[in-house]
Short mmCIF file of C-alpha atoms in Angstrom, two decimals:
data_model
loop_
_atom_site.label_atom_id
_atom_site.label_comp_id
_atom_site.label_asym_id
_atom_site.label_seq_id
_atom_site.Cartn_x
_atom_site.Cartn_y
_atom_site.Cartn_z
CA UNK A 8 0.00 0.00 0.00
CA UNK A 9 1.45 3.33 -0.98
CA UNK A 10 1.26 6.25 1.42
CA UNK A 11 1.23 9.86 0.37
CA UNK A 12 3.94 11.81 2.14
CA UNK A 13 2.65 15.21 3.06
CA UNK A 14 4.76 18.35 3.26
CA UNK A 15 7.99 16.38 3.61
CA UNK A 16 9.75 18.90 1.43
CA UNK A 17 9.33 21.62 4.01
CA UNK A 18 12.15 21.85 6.57
CA UNK A 19 11.20 21.45 10.21
CA UNK A 20 13.04 22.53 13.33
CA UNK A 21 12.47 21.82 16.99
CA UNK A 22 13.28 24.22 19.80
CA UNK A 23 13.73 22.34 23.10
CA UNK A 24 14.17 24.48 26.18
CA UNK A 25 16.10 23.08 29.15
CA UNK A 26 13.18 23.94 31.43
CA UNK A 27 9.48 23.49 30.63
CA UNK A 28 7.99 26.85 29.71
CA UNK A 29 5.04 28.44 31.42
CA UNK A 30 2.33 29.77 29.10
CA UNK A 31 3.47 33.37 29.72
CA UNK A 32 7.02 32.55 28.61
CA UNK A 33 5.82 30.54 25.63
CA UNK A 34 3.55 33.40 24.61
CA UNK A 35 6.51 35.80 24.69
CA UNK A 36 8.61 33.54 22.45
CA UNK A 37 5.77 32.81 20.02
CA UNK A 38 5.08 36.51 19.60
CA UNK A 39 8.70 37.00 18.60
CA UNK A 40 8.63 34.00 16.25
CA UNK A 41 5.46 34.99 14.42
CA UNK A 42 7.13 38.24 13.41
CA UNK A 43 9.51 36.18 11.24
CA UNK A 44 8.08 35.59 7.76
CA UNK A 45 8.32 32.08 6.32
CA UNK A 46 6.96 29.94 9.17
CA UNK A 47 4.20 27.69 7.86
CA UNK A 48 3.12 25.79 10.94
CA UNK A 49 3.90 25.94 14.66
CA UNK A 50 3.29 22.93 16.91
CA UNK A 51 3.47 23.22 20.70
CA UNK A 52 4.41 20.04 22.48
CA UNK A 53 4.22 19.71 26.24
CA UNK A 54 2.62 18.20 29.27
CA UNK A 55 -1.12 18.47 29.59
CA UNK A 56 -2.75 20.17 32.55
CA UNK A 57 -6.10 18.35 32.83
CA UNK A 58 -9.34 20.23 33.45
CA UNK A 59 -10.36 17.81 36.17
CA UNK A 60 -8.30 15.59 38.44
CA UNK A 61 -7.93 12.38 36.41
CA UNK A 62 -7.04 9.72 39.00
CA UNK A 63 -7.49 8.80 42.64
CA UNK A 64 -10.13 9.50 45.25
CA UNK A 65 -10.40 13.14 44.10
CA UNK A 66 -11.09 12.10 40.48
CA UNK A 67 -13.55 14.39 38.74
CA UNK A 68 -13.16 17.52 40.86
CA UNK A 69 -11.99 20.68 39.13
CA UNK A 70 -8.22 20.99 38.78
CA UNK A 71 -7.58 24.52 40.00
CA UNK A 72 -4.11 25.72 38.95
CA UNK A 73 -2.50 28.96 37.90
CA UNK A 74 -0.93 27.25 34.85
CA UNK A 75 -4.02 27.28 32.66
CA UNK A 76 -4.00 30.39 30.60
CA UNK A 77 -5.33 31.81 27.42
CA UNK A 78 -2.45 33.15 25.39
CA UNK A 79 -2.49 35.68 22.58
CA UNK A 80 -0.16 35.15 19.65
CA UNK A 81 -0.23 37.96 17.12
CA UNK A 82 -3.87 38.93 17.14
CA UNK A 83 -5.18 35.42 17.81
CA UNK A 84 -6.05 34.01 21.22
CA UNK A 85 -5.97 30.37 22.14
CA UNK A 86 -6.06 28.23 25.26
CA UNK A 87 -2.98 26.02 25.58
CA UNK A 88 -3.48 24.41 29.05
CA UNK A 89 -0.03 22.87 29.31
CA UNK A 90 3.60 23.45 30.17
CA UNK A 91 5.43 23.66 26.87
CA UNK A 92 8.54 21.55 26.39
CA UNK A 93 9.17 21.76 22.65
CA UNK A 94 8.18 24.19 19.93
CA UNK A 95 8.19 22.64 16.46
CA UNK A 96 8.29 24.92 13.44
CA UNK A 97 7.70 24.06 9.81
CA UNK A 98 9.38 26.56 7.53
CA UNK A 99 8.91 27.62 3.94
CA UNK A 100 12.66 27.14 3.45
CA UNK A 101 15.70 26.81 5.67
CA UNK A 102 16.98 30.33 5.05
CA UNK A 103 15.35 31.70 8.20
CA UNK A 104 16.86 29.17 10.61
CA UNK A 105 19.63 31.59 11.54
CA UNK A 106 17.09 34.33 12.28
CA UNK A 107 15.10 31.98 14.51
CA UNK A 108 18.31 30.96 16.31
CA UNK A 109 19.13 34.61 16.98
CA UNK A 110 15.63 35.25 18.35
CA UNK A 111 16.00 32.23 20.66
CA UNK A 112 19.50 33.26 21.75
CA UNK A 113 18.13 36.64 22.82
CA UNK A 114 15.03 35.14 24.42
CA UNK A 115 16.47 32.28 26.51
CA UNK A 116 18.58 34.05 29.12
CA UNK A 117 17.52 32.27 32.34
CA UNK A 118 17.91 28.76 30.91
CA UNK A 119 19.25 27.23 27.72
CA UNK A 120 17.74 25.61 24.68
CA UNK A 121 18.66 23.22 21.87
CA UNK A 122 17.60 23.63 18.25
CA UNK A 123 17.42 20.57 15.99
CA UNK A 124 16.43 19.88 12.39
CA UNK A 125 14.46 16.80 11.37
CA UNK A 126 10.93 15.53 10.84
CA UNK A 127 8.90 16.23 13.93
CA UNK A 128 5.35 16.60 12.64
CA UNK A 129 3.56 13.42 11.56
CA UNK A 130 4.10 13.33 7.78
CA UNK A 131 1.35 10.88 6.81
CA UNK A 132 -2.21 10.30 8.04
CA UNK A 133 -2.67 7.31 10.32
CA UNK A 134 -5.74 5.13 10.72
CA UNK A 135 -6.89 7.34 13.60
CA UNK A 136 -6.60 10.41 11.37
CA UNK A 137 -8.59 8.61 8.68
CA UNK A 138 -11.32 7.82 11.19
CA UNK A 139 -11.37 11.40 12.42
CA UNK A 140 -10.91 13.45 9.25
CA UNK A 141 -11.94 11.04 6.47
CA UNK A 142 -10.20 10.31 3.15
CA UNK A 143 -9.99 13.92 2.03
CA UNK A 144 -8.27 15.37 5.08
CA UNK A 145 -6.50 18.72 4.78
CA UNK A 146 -2.76 17.80 4.74
CA UNK A 147 -1.93 20.82 6.89
CA UNK A 148 -4.16 19.53 9.70
CA UNK A 149 -2.46 16.12 9.95
CA UNK A 150 -0.21 15.89 12.98
CA UNK A 151 -1.19 19.29 14.32
CA UNK A 152 -3.65 18.21 17.02
CA UNK A 153 -4.36 15.15 19.05
CA UNK A 154 -7.01 13.29 17.00
CA UNK A 155 -8.93 12.60 20.25
CA UNK A 156 -9.11 16.32 21.07
CA UNK A 157 -12.27 18.19 20.18
CA UNK A 158 -10.28 21.34 19.54
CA UNK A 159 -8.66 22.01 16.20
CA UNK A 160 -5.55 24.00 15.34
CA UNK A 161 -5.55 27.79 15.57
CA UNK A 162 -4.90 29.87 12.48
CA UNK A 163 -2.63 32.88 12.96
CA UNK A 164 -2.92 35.25 10.04
CA UNK A 165 0.27 36.80 8.78
CA UNK A 166 0.68 40.47 8.05
CA UNK A 167 1.91 41.79 4.73
CA UNK A 168 5.69 41.76 4.88
CA UNK A 169 6.21 44.46 2.29
CA UNK A 170 8.02 46.76 4.75
CA UNK A 171 10.18 44.05 6.33
CA UNK A 172 13.87 44.05 5.47
CA UNK A 173 15.13 41.26 3.25
CA UNK A 174 16.12 38.21 5.33
CA UNK A 175 19.50 36.82 4.45
CA UNK A 176 19.79 33.03 4.11
CA UNK A 177 21.30 31.61 7.36
CA UNK A 178 21.00 27.92 8.05
CA UNK A 179 24.17 26.90 9.88
CA UNK A 180 22.79 27.20 13.39
CA UNK A 181 21.65 23.68 14.16
CA UNK A 182 22.65 21.19 16.82
CA UNK A 183 21.97 17.53 17.10
CA UNK B 1 33.24 -12.16 64.17
CA UNK B 2 30.61 -9.47 64.47
CA UNK B 3 28.78 -8.73 61.24
CA UNK B 4 28.91 -5.12 60.07
CA UNK B 5 26.42 -4.25 57.35
CA UNK B 6 27.86 -2.49 54.32
CA UNK B 7 24.48 -1.19 53.05
CA UNK B 8 25.73 -0.77 49.48
CA UNK B 9 28.74 -0.69 47.17
CA UNK B 10 30.44 2.25 45.51
CA UNK B 11 33.05 4.90 46.04
CA UNK B 12 31.18 7.91 44.61
CA UNK B 13 29.38 10.60 46.58
CA UNK B 14 26.06 9.12 45.44
CA UNK B 15 26.99 5.72 46.89
CA UNK B 16 28.08 7.36 50.13
CA UNK B 17 24.79 9.28 50.36
CA UNK B 18 22.84 6.07 49.78
CA UNK B 19 24.69 4.30 52.60
CA UNK B 20 24.21 7.32 54.85
CA UNK B 21 20.44 7.34 54.36
CA UNK B 22 20.17 3.59 54.85
CA UNK B 23 22.30 3.33 57.98
CA UNK B 24 19.93 3.73 60.97
CA UNK B 25 22.83 4.67 63.23
CA UNK B 26 23.31 7.89 61.22
CA UNK B 27 21.08 10.71 62.34
CA UNK B 28 19.78 12.48 59.25
CA UNK B 29 20.30 16.23 59.11
CA UNK B 30 17.16 18.15 59.93
CA UNK B 31 16.60 20.78 57.25
CA UNK B 32 13.20 22.25 58.16
CA UNK B 33 10.47 22.13 60.79
CA UNK B 34 6.95 21.29 59.66
CA UNK B 35 4.22 21.35 62.35
CA UNK B 36 2.40 18.03 62.90
CA UNK B 37 -0.88 19.70 61.93
CA UNK B 38 0.55 20.63 58.52
CA UNK B 39 1.65 17.06 57.88
CA UNK B 40 -1.85 15.85 58.73
CA UNK B 41 -3.25 18.40 56.26
CA UNK B 42 -0.99 17.31 53.38
CA UNK B 43 -1.68 13.63 54.01
CA UNK B 44 -5.44 14.27 53.93
CA UNK B 45 -6.45 11.14 55.83
CA UNK B 46 -8.05 12.94 58.78
CA UNK B 47 -8.80 16.51 59.83
CA UNK B 48 -6.27 18.08 62.22
CA UNK B 49 -7.38 17.38 65.79
CA UNK B 50 -9.73 14.59 64.73
CA UNK B 51 -9.40 11.32 66.65
CA UNK B 52 -7.68 8.40 64.93
CA UNK B 53 -10.17 5.92 63.52
CA UNK B 54 -9.52 2.33 64.52
CA UNK B 55 -10.10 -1.04 62.90
CA UNK B 56 -9.80 -3.12 66.08
CA UNK B 57 -9.78 -2.46 69.82
CA UNK B 58 -6.45 -1.57 71.46
CA UNK B 59 -4.24 -4.64 71.81
CA UNK B 60 -4.30 -4.37 75.63
CA UNK B 61 -8.08 -4.89 75.55
CA UNK B 62 -7.97 -7.90 73.24
CA UNK B 63 -8.05 -11.38 74.78
CA UNK B 64 -4.69 -13.06 75.33
CA UNK B 65 -3.61 -15.29 72.46
CA UNK B 66 -0.93 -17.89 72.80
CA UNK B 67 1.20 -16.71 69.90
CA UNK B 68 5.01 -16.84 69.87
CA UNK B 69 5.20 -13.92 67.41
CA UNK B 70 3.24 -11.68 69.75
CA UNK B 71 5.75 -12.46 72.47
CA UNK B 72 8.66 -11.74 70.15
CA UNK B 73 7.47 -8.56 68.37
CA UNK B 74 6.60 -5.42 70.24
CA UNK B 75 3.69 -3.68 68.49
CA UNK B 76 4.18 -0.18 67.11
CA UNK B 77 2.20 2.62 68.68
CA UNK B 78 -0.33 2.60 65.83
CA UNK B 79 -0.82 -1.16 66.09
CA UNK B 80 -1.12 -0.88 69.86
CA UNK B 81 -4.07 1.51 69.40
CA UNK B 82 -5.67 -0.41 66.53
CA UNK B 83 -5.27 2.43 63.97
CA UNK B 84 -6.29 2.13 60.33
CA UNK B 85 -3.61 1.47 57.73
CA UNK B 86 -3.01 4.64 55.67
CA UNK B 87 -0.42 5.62 53.06
CA UNK B 88 1.93 8.28 51.84
CA UNK B 89 3.44 8.36 48.36
CA UNK B 90 6.44 10.35 47.19
CA UNK B 91 7.50 11.21 43.64
CA UNK B 92 11.21 12.01 43.26
CA UNK B 93 12.63 13.88 40.30
CA UNK B 94 15.54 12.33 38.42
CA UNK B 95 17.23 15.73 38.49
CA UNK B 96 19.29 15.23 41.64
CA UNK B 97 16.43 14.71 44.08
CA UNK B 98 17.86 13.74 47.47
CA UNK B 99 16.03 10.42 47.54
CA UNK B 100 14.76 7.90 44.98
CA UNK B 101 12.04 5.24 45.13
CA UNK B 102 14.30 2.20 45.65
CA UNK B 103 16.54 4.13 48.00
CA UNK B 104 13.45 5.27 49.92
CA UNK B 105 12.31 1.69 50.41
CA UNK B 106 15.76 0.52 51.55
CA UNK B 107 16.08 3.44 53.98
CA UNK B 108 12.59 3.01 55.39
CA UNK B 109 13.04 -0.73 55.88
CA UNK B 110 16.21 -0.08 57.88
CA UNK B 111 14.82 2.85 59.87
CA UNK B 112 11.10 2.23 60.44
CA UNK B 113 8.98 -0.64 61.79
CA UNK B 114 5.62 -1.99 60.70
CA UNK B 115 5.69 -0.64 57.14
CA UNK B 116 4.66 -2.04 53.77
CA UNK B 117 6.42 -0.16 50.96
CA UNK B 118 5.59 -0.41 47.28
CA UNK B 119 8.33 0.66 44.89
CA UNK B 120 7.91 1.85 41.31
CA UNK B 121 10.19 3.65 38.89
CA UNK B 122 9.14 7.19 39.75
CA UNK B 123 7.14 6.91 42.93
CA UNK B 124 7.19 5.02 46.16
CA UNK B 125 4.23 4.34 48.39
CA UNK B 126 4.46 3.23 51.99
CA UNK B 127 1.57 1.92 54.04
CA UNK B 128 1.44 1.61 57.81
CA UNK B 129 -0.72 2.40 60.81
CA UNK B 130 -1.91 6.01 60.74
CA UNK B 131 -0.19 7.15 63.94
CA UNK B 132 3.11 5.65 62.80
CA UNK B 133 2.66 7.11 59.32
CA UNK B 134 2.49 10.66 60.63
CA UNK B 135 5.61 10.12 62.73
CA UNK B 136 7.53 8.61 59.80
CA UNK B 137 6.32 11.38 57.47
CA UNK B 138 7.78 14.05 59.68
CA UNK B 139 11.17 12.30 59.37
CA UNK B 140 10.79 11.95 55.61
CA UNK B 141 9.80 15.60 55.10
CA UNK B 142 11.90 17.42 57.68
CA UNK B 143 15.25 15.78 57.00
CA UNK B 144 17.70 15.75 54.10
CA UNK B 145 15.61 13.09 52.33
CA UNK B 146 13.24 15.81 51.11
CA UNK B 147 13.57 18.81 48.82
CA UNK B 148 10.49 21.02 48.43
CA UNK B 149 11.03 21.48 44.68
CA UNK B 150 12.20 18.05 43.49
CA UNK B 151 10.37 15.73 45.85
CA UNK B 152 6.64 15.89 46.36
CA UNK B 153 3.87 14.01 48.09
CA UNK B 154 1.56 12.61 45.44
CA UNK B 155 -1.16 10.15 46.31
CA UNK B 156 -2.37 9.99 42.70
CA UNK B 157 -1.50 11.63 39.34
CA UNK B 158 2.22 11.24 39.96
CA UNK B 159 3.57 11.85 36.43
CA UNK B 160 6.62 14.11 36.39
CA UNK B 161 9.69 12.41 37.86
CA UNK B 162 11.42 11.98 34.49
CA UNK B 163 10.37 15.28 32.92
CA UNK B 164 12.33 18.47 32.62
CA UNK B 165 11.85 20.80 35.57
CA UNK B 166 9.57 23.78 35.12
CA UNK B 167 10.96 27.30 34.87
CA UNK B 168 10.96 27.87 38.61
CA UNK B 169 12.85 24.61 39.24
CA UNK B 170 9.79 22.65 40.42
CA UNK B 171 9.09 19.09 39.37
CA UNK B 172 6.17 18.94 36.90
CA UNK B 173 2.84 18.24 38.57
CA UNK B 174 -0.30 18.11 36.41
CA UNK B 175 -2.51 19.06 39.32
CA UNK B 176 -0.09 21.54 40.90
CA UNK B 177 -0.33 20.46 44.52
CA UNK B 178 2.49 22.79 45.52
CA UNK B 179 3.39 26.18 44.17
CA UNK B 180 6.43 28.41 44.38
CA UNK B 181 5.44 31.56 46.27
CA UNK B 182 6.63 35.10 45.55
CA UNK B 183 8.98 34.75 48.54
CA UNK B 184 10.68 31.72 46.96
CA UNK B 185 9.10 29.27 49.42
CA UNK B 186 7.17 26.20 48.31
CA UNK B 187 3.61 25.94 49.57
CA UNK B 188 1.20 23.04 49.34
CA UNK B 189 -2.23 24.26 48.23
CA UNK B 190 -3.72 20.77 47.80
CA UNK B 191 -3.36 17.57 49.80
CA UNK B 192 -1.56 14.56 48.34
CA UNK B 193 -4.56 13.43 46.28
CA UNK B 194 -5.38 16.91 44.94
CA UNK B 195 -8.17 18.19 47.18
CA UNK B 196 -7.66 21.94 47.81
CA UNK B 197 -6.57 22.81 51.36
CA UNK B 198 -8.24 25.47 53.50
CA UNK B 199 -4.87 27.11 54.04
CA UNK B 200 -1.46 26.86 52.43
CA UNK B 201 1.19 24.62 54.00
CA UNK B 202 4.69 26.07 53.82
CA UNK B 203 7.44 23.45 53.35
CA UNK B 204 10.31 25.89 52.98
CA UNK B 205 12.72 27.02 50.30
CA UNK B 206 14.11 24.60 47.70
CA UNK B 207 17.68 23.49 48.36
CA UNK B 208 20.29 24.93 46.03
CA UNK B 209 21.70 23.03 43.08
CA UNK B 210 25.19 22.56 44.54
CA UNK B 211 23.80 21.07 47.75
CA UNK B 212 21.55 18.73 45.79
CA UNK B 213 24.43 17.60 43.60
CA UNK B 214 26.49 16.59 46.63
CA UNK B 215 23.58 15.01 48.54
CA UNK B 216 21.63 13.25 45.80
CA UNK B 217 21.19 9.48 45.73
CA UNK B 218 20.71 9.14 41.97
CA UNK B 219 23.36 8.93 39.27
CA UNK B 220 22.82 11.35 36.38
CA UNK B 221 25.30 11.73 33.55
CA UNK B 222 24.23 15.28 32.64
CA UNK B 223 23.19 16.91 35.90
CA UNK B 224 25.21 15.12 38.56
CA UNK B 225 27.52 12.17 39.12
CA UNK B 226 27.64 9.67 36.21
CA UNK B 227 27.47 5.97 37.10
CA UNK B 228 30.52 5.31 34.92
CA UNK B 229 32.62 7.26 37.42
CA UNK B 230 31.97 4.60 40.05
CA UNK B 231 33.60 1.35 38.80
CA UNK B 232 32.94 -0.47 42.08
CA UNK B 233 29.20 0.13 41.65
CA UNK B 234 29.32 -1.05 38.03
CA UNK B 235 31.14 -4.23 39.08
CA UNK B 236 28.45 -4.90 41.69
CA UNK B 237 25.62 -4.32 39.20
CA UNK B 238 27.27 -6.57 36.62
CA UNK B 239 27.68 -9.32 39.20
CA UNK B 240 24.00 -9.10 40.20
CA UNK B 241 23.00 -9.08 36.51
CA UNK B 242 25.12 -12.14 35.76
CA UNK B 243 23.81 -14.11 38.72
CA UNK B 244 20.22 -13.20 37.90
CA UNK B 245 20.71 -14.26 34.29
CA UNK B 246 22.22 -17.59 35.33
CA UNK B 247 19.70 -18.15 38.10
CA UNK B 248 17.91 -21.01 36.38
CA UNK B 249 21.21 -22.83 35.83
CA UNK B 250 22.32 -23.14 39.47
CA UNK B 251 24.28 -19.91 39.86
CA UNK B 252 27.76 -20.34 41.22
CA UNK B 253 30.27 -17.55 41.21
CA UNK B 254 33.39 -18.33 39.27
CA UNK B 255 36.57 -18.66 41.26
CA UNK B 256 38.97 -15.86 40.54
#
């Protein structure tokens, strides 16, 4: 059986911070990243903060924490409800990797980070995706959300980049 | 010849810390003072001041039984009063937490009486009579076996021991039982199973990284002492592995 490989020709990078990021910190970094033209998709990967206590005698009662937070990236708001460990970016081309590295270098001052290149977003639909989205699924949706989640991905609209300075091709900033 | 227990192999600081925690003749350094009432609150088994519930009458009131074990073993205080069996569970981060599940079980078996520990990779539960549990908990929380940031009491939803620490240096907890206050002190806002407390319970400031590195009982190649730096420990582990593997074939150690 042949499988259609989706968006494999787009480079992907993963930013792993040494410490798990709170939503406020993640929001700050994302707002710097979305200013960079050429990022197709952003995937946040981290540990879930459940809405209700999932196990034990207290199962079912509301999980009151100060971690849950609605963040605003660009002009779009979304609820992330997790501590973020990795930020995965899919790029139009690898010329902006150096720019992203510089943004991260300036941003991570209290703790470090590692940037890697590879394939981090699921490239092909699985059986679960087929059951959820059907045979004509949008390729850009695949791998972007947990198929069991009722929430879909959030679209962040880009501004016109007519006034932005030309970005020089820099792609020698990877580790791992 | 009088037998002297060795408690464990190794020449590294981690091995030394393990032996120190296991040896009941060593008095563990007291790092903080937590009132008994606060420990009762975190455990969540009874309200502070509430009488202990019992499952049988006090042993003194029970009829005499001709049992050699009863003559040999002195009951603990909890058993003497007929207390219920309750539990406490700890989750220890792999990032230089001062104690670890297996180490916790070894130490408790050497130091405490009347306990039933259960050991898993990232958490360790210990069951015993309620009165004894509270006494043992104060030892486990007030001494060097506890760090407010990297060790936490988690009755359920324990995930987090192998994850990266959060920004403030706390071990990840999906239901955030303890929080880092503005003053840098860790406070429990929920009991060990996640029920919100009426008031916060202060367990003190996290210990600094250098102290943790020299007092941890886990090997860690990136954050602390790598196992490969302790050849005596490796030799011991390899010997145990070999004997376990050969167990079904009548293990006999080769003569050197």
